[in-house]
PDB file of C-alpha atoms in Angstrom:
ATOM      1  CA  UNK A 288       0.000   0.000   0.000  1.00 46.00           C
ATOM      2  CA  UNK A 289       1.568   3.333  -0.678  1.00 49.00           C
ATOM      3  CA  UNK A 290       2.397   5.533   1.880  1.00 46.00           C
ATOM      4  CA  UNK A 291      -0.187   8.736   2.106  1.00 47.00           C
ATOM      5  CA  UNK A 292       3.504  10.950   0.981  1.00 45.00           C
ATOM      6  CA  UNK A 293       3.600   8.782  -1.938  1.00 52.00           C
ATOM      7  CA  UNK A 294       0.372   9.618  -2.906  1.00 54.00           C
ATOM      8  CA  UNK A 295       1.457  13.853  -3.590  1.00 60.00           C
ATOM      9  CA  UNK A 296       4.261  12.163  -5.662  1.00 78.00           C
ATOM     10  CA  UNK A 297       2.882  12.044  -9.306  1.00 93.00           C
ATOM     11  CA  UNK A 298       5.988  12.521 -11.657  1.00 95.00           C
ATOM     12  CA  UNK A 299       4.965  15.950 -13.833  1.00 95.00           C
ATOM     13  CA  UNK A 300       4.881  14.092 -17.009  1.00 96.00           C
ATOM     14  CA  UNK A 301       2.478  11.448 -15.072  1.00 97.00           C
ATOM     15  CA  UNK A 302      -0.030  14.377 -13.676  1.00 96.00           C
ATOM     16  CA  UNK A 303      -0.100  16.549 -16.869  1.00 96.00           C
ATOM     17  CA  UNK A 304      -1.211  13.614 -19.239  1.00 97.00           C
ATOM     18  CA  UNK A 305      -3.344  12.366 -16.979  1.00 98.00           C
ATOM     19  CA  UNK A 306      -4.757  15.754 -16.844  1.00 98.00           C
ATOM     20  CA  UNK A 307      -4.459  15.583 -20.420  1.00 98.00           C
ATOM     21  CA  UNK A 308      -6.751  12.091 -19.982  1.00 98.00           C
ATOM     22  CA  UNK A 309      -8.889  13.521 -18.095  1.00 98.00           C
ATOM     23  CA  UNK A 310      -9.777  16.508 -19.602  1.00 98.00           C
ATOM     24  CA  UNK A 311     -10.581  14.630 -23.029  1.00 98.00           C
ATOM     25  CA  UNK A 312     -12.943  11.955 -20.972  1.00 98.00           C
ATOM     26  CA  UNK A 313     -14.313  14.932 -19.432  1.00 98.00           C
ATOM     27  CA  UNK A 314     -15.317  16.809 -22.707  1.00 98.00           C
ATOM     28  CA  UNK A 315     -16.403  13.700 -24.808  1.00 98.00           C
ATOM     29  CA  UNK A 316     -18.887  12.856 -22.354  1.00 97.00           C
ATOM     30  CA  UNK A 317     -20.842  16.087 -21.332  1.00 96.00           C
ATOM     31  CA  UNK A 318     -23.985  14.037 -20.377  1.00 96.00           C
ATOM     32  CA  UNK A 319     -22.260  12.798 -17.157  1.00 97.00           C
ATOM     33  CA  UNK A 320     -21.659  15.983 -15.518  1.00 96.00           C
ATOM     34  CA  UNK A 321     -24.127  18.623 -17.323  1.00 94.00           C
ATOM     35  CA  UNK A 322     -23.540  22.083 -15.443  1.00 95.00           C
ATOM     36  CA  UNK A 323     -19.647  21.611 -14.777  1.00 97.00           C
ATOM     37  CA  UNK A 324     -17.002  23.043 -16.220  1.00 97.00           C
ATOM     38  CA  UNK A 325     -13.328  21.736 -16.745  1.00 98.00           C
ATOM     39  CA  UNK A 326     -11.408  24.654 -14.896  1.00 97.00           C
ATOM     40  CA  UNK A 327     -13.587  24.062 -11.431  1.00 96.00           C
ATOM     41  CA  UNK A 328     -12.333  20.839 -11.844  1.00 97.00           C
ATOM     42  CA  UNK A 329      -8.848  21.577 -12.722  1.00 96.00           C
ATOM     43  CA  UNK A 330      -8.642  24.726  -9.467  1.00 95.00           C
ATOM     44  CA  UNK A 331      -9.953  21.575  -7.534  1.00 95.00           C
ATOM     45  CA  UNK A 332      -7.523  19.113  -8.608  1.00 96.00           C
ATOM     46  CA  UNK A 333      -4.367  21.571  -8.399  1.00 92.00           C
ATOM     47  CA  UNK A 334      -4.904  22.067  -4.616  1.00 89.00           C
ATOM     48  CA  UNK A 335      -5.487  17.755  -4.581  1.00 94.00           C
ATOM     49  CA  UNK A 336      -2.046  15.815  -5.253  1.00 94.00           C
ATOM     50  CA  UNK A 337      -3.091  13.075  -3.106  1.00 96.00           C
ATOM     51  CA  UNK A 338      -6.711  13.046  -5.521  1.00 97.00           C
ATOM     52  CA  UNK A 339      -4.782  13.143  -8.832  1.00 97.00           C
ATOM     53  CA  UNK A 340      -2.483  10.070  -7.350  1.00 97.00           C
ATOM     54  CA  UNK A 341      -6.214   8.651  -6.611  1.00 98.00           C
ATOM     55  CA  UNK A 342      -7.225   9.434 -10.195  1.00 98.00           C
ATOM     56  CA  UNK A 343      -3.713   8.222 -11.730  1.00 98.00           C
ATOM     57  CA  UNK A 344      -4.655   4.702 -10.117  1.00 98.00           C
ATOM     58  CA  UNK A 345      -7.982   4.427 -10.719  1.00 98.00           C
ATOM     59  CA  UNK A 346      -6.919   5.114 -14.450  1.00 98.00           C
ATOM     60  CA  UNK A 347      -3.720   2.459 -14.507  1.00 97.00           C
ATOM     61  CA  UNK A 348      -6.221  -0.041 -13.556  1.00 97.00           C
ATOM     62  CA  UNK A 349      -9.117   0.524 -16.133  1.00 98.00           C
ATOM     63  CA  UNK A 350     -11.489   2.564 -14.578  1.00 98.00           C
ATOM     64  CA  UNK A 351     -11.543   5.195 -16.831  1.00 98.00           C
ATOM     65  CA  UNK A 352     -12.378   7.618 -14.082  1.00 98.00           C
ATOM     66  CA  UNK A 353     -14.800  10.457 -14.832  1.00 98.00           C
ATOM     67  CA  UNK A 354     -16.789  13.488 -13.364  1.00 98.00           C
ATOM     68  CA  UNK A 355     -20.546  12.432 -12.619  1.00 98.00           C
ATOM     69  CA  UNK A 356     -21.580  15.322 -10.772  1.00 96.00           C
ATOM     70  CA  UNK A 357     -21.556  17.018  -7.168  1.00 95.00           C
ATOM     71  CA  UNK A 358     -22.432  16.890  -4.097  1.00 93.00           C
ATOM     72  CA  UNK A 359     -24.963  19.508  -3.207  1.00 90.00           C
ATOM     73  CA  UNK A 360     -23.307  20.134   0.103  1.00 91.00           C
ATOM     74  CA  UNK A 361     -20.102  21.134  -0.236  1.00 89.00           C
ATOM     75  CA  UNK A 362     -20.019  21.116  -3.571  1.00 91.00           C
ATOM     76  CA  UNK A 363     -17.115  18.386  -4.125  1.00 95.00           C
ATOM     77  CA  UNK A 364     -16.797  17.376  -7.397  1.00 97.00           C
ATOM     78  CA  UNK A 365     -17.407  13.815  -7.831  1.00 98.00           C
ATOM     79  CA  UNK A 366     -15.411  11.087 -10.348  1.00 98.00           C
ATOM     80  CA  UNK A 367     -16.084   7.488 -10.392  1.00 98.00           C
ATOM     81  CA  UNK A 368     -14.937   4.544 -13.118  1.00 98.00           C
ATOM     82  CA  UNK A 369     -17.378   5.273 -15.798  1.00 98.00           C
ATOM     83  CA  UNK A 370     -15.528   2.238 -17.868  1.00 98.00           C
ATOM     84  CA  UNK A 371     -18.263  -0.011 -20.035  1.00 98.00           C
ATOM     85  CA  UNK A 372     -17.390  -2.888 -17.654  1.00 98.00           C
ATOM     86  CA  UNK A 373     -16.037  -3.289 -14.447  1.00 98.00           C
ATOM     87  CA  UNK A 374     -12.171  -2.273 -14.582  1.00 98.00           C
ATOM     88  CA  UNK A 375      -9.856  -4.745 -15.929  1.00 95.00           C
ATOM     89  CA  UNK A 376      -7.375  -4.347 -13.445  1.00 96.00           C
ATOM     90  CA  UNK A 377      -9.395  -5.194 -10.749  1.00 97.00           C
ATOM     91  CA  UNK A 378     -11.169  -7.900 -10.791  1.00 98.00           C
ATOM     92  CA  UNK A 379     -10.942 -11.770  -9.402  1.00 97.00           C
ATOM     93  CA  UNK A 380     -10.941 -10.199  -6.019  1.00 98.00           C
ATOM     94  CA  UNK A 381     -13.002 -11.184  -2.654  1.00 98.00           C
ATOM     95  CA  UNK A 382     -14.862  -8.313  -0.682  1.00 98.00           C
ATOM     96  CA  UNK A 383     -12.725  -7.484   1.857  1.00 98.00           C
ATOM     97  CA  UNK A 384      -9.903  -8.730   4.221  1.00 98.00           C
ATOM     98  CA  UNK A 385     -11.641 -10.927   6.881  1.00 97.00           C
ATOM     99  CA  UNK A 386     -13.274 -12.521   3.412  1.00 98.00           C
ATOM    100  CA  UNK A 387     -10.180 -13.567   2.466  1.00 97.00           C
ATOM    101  CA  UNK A 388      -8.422 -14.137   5.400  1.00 97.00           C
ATOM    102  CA  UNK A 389     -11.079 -16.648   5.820  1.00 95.00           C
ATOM    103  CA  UNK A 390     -10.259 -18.811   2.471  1.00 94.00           C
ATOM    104  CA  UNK A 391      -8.217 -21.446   3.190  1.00 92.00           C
ATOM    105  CA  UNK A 392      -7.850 -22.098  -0.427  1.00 94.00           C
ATOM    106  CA  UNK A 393      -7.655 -20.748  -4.066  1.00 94.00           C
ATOM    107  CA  UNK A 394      -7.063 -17.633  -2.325  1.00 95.00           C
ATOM    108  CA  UNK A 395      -7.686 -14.540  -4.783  1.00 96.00           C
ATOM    109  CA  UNK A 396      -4.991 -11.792  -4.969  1.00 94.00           C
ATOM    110  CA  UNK A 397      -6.295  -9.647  -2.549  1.00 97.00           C
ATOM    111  CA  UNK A 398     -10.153  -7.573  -1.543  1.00 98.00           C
ATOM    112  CA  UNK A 399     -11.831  -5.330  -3.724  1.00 98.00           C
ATOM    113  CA  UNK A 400     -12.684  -2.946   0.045  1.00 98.00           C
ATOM    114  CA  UNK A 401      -8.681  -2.923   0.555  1.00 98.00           C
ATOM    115  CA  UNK A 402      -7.905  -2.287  -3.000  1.00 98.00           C
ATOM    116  CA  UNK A 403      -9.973   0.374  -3.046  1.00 98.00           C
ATOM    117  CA  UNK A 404      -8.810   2.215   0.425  1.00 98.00           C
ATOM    118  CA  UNK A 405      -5.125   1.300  -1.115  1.00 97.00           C
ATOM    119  CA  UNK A 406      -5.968   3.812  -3.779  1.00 97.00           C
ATOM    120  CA  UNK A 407      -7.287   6.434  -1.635  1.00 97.00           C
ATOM    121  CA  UNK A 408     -10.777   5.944  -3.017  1.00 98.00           C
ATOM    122  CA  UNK A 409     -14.218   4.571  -1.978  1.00 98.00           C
ATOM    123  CA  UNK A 410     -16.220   1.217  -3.048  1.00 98.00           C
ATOM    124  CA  UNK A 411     -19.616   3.332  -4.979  1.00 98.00           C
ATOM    125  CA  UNK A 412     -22.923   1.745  -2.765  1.00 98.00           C
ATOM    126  CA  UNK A 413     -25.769   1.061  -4.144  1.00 98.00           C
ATOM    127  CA  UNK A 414     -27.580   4.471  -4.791  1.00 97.00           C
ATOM    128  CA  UNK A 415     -24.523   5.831  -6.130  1.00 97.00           C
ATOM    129  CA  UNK A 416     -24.408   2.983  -8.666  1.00 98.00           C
ATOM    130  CA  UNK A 417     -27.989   2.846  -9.610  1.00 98.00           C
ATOM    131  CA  UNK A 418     -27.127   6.837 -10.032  1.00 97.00           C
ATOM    132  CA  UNK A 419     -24.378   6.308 -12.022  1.00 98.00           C
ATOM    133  CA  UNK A 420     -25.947   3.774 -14.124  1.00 98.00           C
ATOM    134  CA  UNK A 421     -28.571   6.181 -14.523  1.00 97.00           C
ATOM    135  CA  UNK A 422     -25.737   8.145 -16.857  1.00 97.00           C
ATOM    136  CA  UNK A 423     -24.898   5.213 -19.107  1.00 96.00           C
ATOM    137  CA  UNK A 424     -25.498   1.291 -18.882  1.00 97.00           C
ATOM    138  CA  UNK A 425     -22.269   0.037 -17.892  1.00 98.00           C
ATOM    139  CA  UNK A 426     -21.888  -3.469 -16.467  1.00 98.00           C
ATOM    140  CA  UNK A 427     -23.518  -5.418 -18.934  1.00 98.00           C
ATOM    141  CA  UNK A 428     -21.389  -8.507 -19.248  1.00 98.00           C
ATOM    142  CA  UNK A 429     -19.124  -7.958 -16.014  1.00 98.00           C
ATOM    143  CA  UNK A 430     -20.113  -6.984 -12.029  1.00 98.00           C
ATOM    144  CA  UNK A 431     -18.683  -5.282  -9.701  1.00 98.00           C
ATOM    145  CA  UNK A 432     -18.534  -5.093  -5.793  1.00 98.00           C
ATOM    146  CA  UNK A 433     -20.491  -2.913  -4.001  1.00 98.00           C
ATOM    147  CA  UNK A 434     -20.289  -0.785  -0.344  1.00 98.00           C
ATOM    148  CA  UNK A 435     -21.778  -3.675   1.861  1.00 98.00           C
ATOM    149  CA  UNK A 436     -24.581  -2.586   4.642  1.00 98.00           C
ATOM    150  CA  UNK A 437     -22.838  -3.808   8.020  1.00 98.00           C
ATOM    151  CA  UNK A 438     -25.807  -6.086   8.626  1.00 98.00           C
ATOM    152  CA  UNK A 439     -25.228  -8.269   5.341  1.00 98.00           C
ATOM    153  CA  UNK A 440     -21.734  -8.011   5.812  1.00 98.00           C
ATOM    154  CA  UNK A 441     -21.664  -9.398   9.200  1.00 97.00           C
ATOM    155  CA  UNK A 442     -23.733 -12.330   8.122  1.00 97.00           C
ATOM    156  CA  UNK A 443     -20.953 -12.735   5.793  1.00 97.00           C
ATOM    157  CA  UNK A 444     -22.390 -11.526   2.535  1.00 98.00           C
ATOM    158  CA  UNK A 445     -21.851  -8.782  -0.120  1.00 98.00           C
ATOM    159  CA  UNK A 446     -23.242  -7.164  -2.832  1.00 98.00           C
ATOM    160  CA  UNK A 447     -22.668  -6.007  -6.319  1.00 98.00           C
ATOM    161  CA  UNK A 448     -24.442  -4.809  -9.092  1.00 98.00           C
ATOM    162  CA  UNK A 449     -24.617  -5.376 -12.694  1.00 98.00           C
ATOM    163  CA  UNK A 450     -26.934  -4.151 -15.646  1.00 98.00           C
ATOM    164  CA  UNK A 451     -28.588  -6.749 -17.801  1.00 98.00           C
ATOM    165  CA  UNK A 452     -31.596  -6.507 -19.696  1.00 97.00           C
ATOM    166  CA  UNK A 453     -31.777  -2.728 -20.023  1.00 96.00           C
ATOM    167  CA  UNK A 454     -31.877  -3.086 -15.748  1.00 98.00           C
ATOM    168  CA  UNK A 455     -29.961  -2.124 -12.593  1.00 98.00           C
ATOM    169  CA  UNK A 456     -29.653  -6.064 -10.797  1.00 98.00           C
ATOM    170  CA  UNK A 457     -28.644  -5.498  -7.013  1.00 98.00           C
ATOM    171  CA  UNK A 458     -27.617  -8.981  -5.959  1.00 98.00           C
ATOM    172  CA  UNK A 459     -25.371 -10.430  -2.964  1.00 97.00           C
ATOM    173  CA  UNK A 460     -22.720 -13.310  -2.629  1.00 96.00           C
ATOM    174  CA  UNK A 461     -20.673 -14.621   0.117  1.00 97.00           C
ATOM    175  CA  UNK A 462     -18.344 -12.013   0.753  1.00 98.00           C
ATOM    176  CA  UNK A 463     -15.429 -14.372   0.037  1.00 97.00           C
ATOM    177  CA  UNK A 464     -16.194 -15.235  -3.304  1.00 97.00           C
ATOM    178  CA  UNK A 465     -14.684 -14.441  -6.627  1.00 97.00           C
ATOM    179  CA  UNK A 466     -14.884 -14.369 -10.329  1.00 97.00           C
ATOM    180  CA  UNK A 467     -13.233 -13.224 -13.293  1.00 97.00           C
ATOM    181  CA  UNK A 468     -15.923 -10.895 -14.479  1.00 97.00           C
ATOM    182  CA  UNK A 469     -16.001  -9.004 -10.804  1.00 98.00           C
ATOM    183  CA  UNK A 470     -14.643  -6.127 -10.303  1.00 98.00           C
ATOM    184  CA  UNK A 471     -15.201  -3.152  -8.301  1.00 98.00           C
ATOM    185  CA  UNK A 472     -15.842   0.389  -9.390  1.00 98.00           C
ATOM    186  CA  UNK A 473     -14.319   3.687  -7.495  1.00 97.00           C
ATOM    187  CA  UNK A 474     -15.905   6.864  -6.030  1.00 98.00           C
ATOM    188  CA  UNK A 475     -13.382  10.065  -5.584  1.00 98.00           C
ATOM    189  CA  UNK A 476     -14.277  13.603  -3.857  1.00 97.00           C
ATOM    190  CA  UNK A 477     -12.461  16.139  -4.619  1.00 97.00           C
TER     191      UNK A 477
END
């Protein structure tokens, strides 16, 4: 896990093309954050390092991150992984540590909750994914993990979502299980 001083560390060449990245996402999909424009979210990223580290990772594994909007207190500016299906680079994972500190074999590579907190990021719960599949079906031949309610998780479940059908399927698993076409998808505040 990187240290929180590694996380202001993007290289310049790193943080201007991912700005670069970001800035073309950002423009070629003006559905997803209607009401926004780039240079509040560039003054918001410039006083962020430790959120453009977040983005930089969330990007290097295939989530394609992207602004979806803001919170109406506050007014943070919100990315998550818009990518069609849940990120590449992420999947095959359990839910979280006690999940897979509790397989005692064909242990996966790691948790999709740690994985997430490793990056500095959030798992999305479920109204933020129905919301952000509100933007754009994405999902629809992968899943991905979702922020677990504390009383499925501690009868050892978790859920994820998926779109199929032209829906939004909410559905749970044991928390220690895991498949190739799981992922999880990030939220960011910034």
């Amino acid at each position: 896990m990187a240290k929180k001083s590694d996380r202001a560390s993007l290289k310049p060449a790193v943080r201007d093309e991912l700005l670069r990245t970001l800035r073309t996402r950002f423009e070629a999909n003006e559905g997803r954050h209607r009401g926004i424009r780039w240079s509040d979210v560039e003054e918001r990223l410039e006083d962020r390092p430790d959120a453009l580290w977040t983005l930089h990772e969330m990007e290097r594994s295939g989530g394609e991150p992207d602004v979806i909007g803001r919170e109406k207190k506050g007014g943070a500016i919100l990315f998550a992984d818009c990518a069609k299906q849940s990120p590449a680079g992420r999947r095959s994972l359990c839910y979280d540590q006690e999940a897979l500190d509790a397989r005692k074999k064909n242990k996966p590579d790691g948790s999709a909750l740690e994985r997430a907190q490793a990056m500095g990021a959030t798992l999305l719960d479920e109204d933020q994914y129905r919301r952000l599949q509100e933007l754009e079906e994405l999902d629809t031949t992968t899943s991905s993990w979702l922020l677990t309610p504390a009383d499925v998780r501690e009868r050892g479940g978790a859920i994820f979502g998926d779109c199929r059908y032209g829906r939004v399927f909410i559905y749970h698993n044991g928390a220690e299980s895991y498949y190739a076409a799981r992922g999880f998808r990030c939220l960011l505040e910034v």
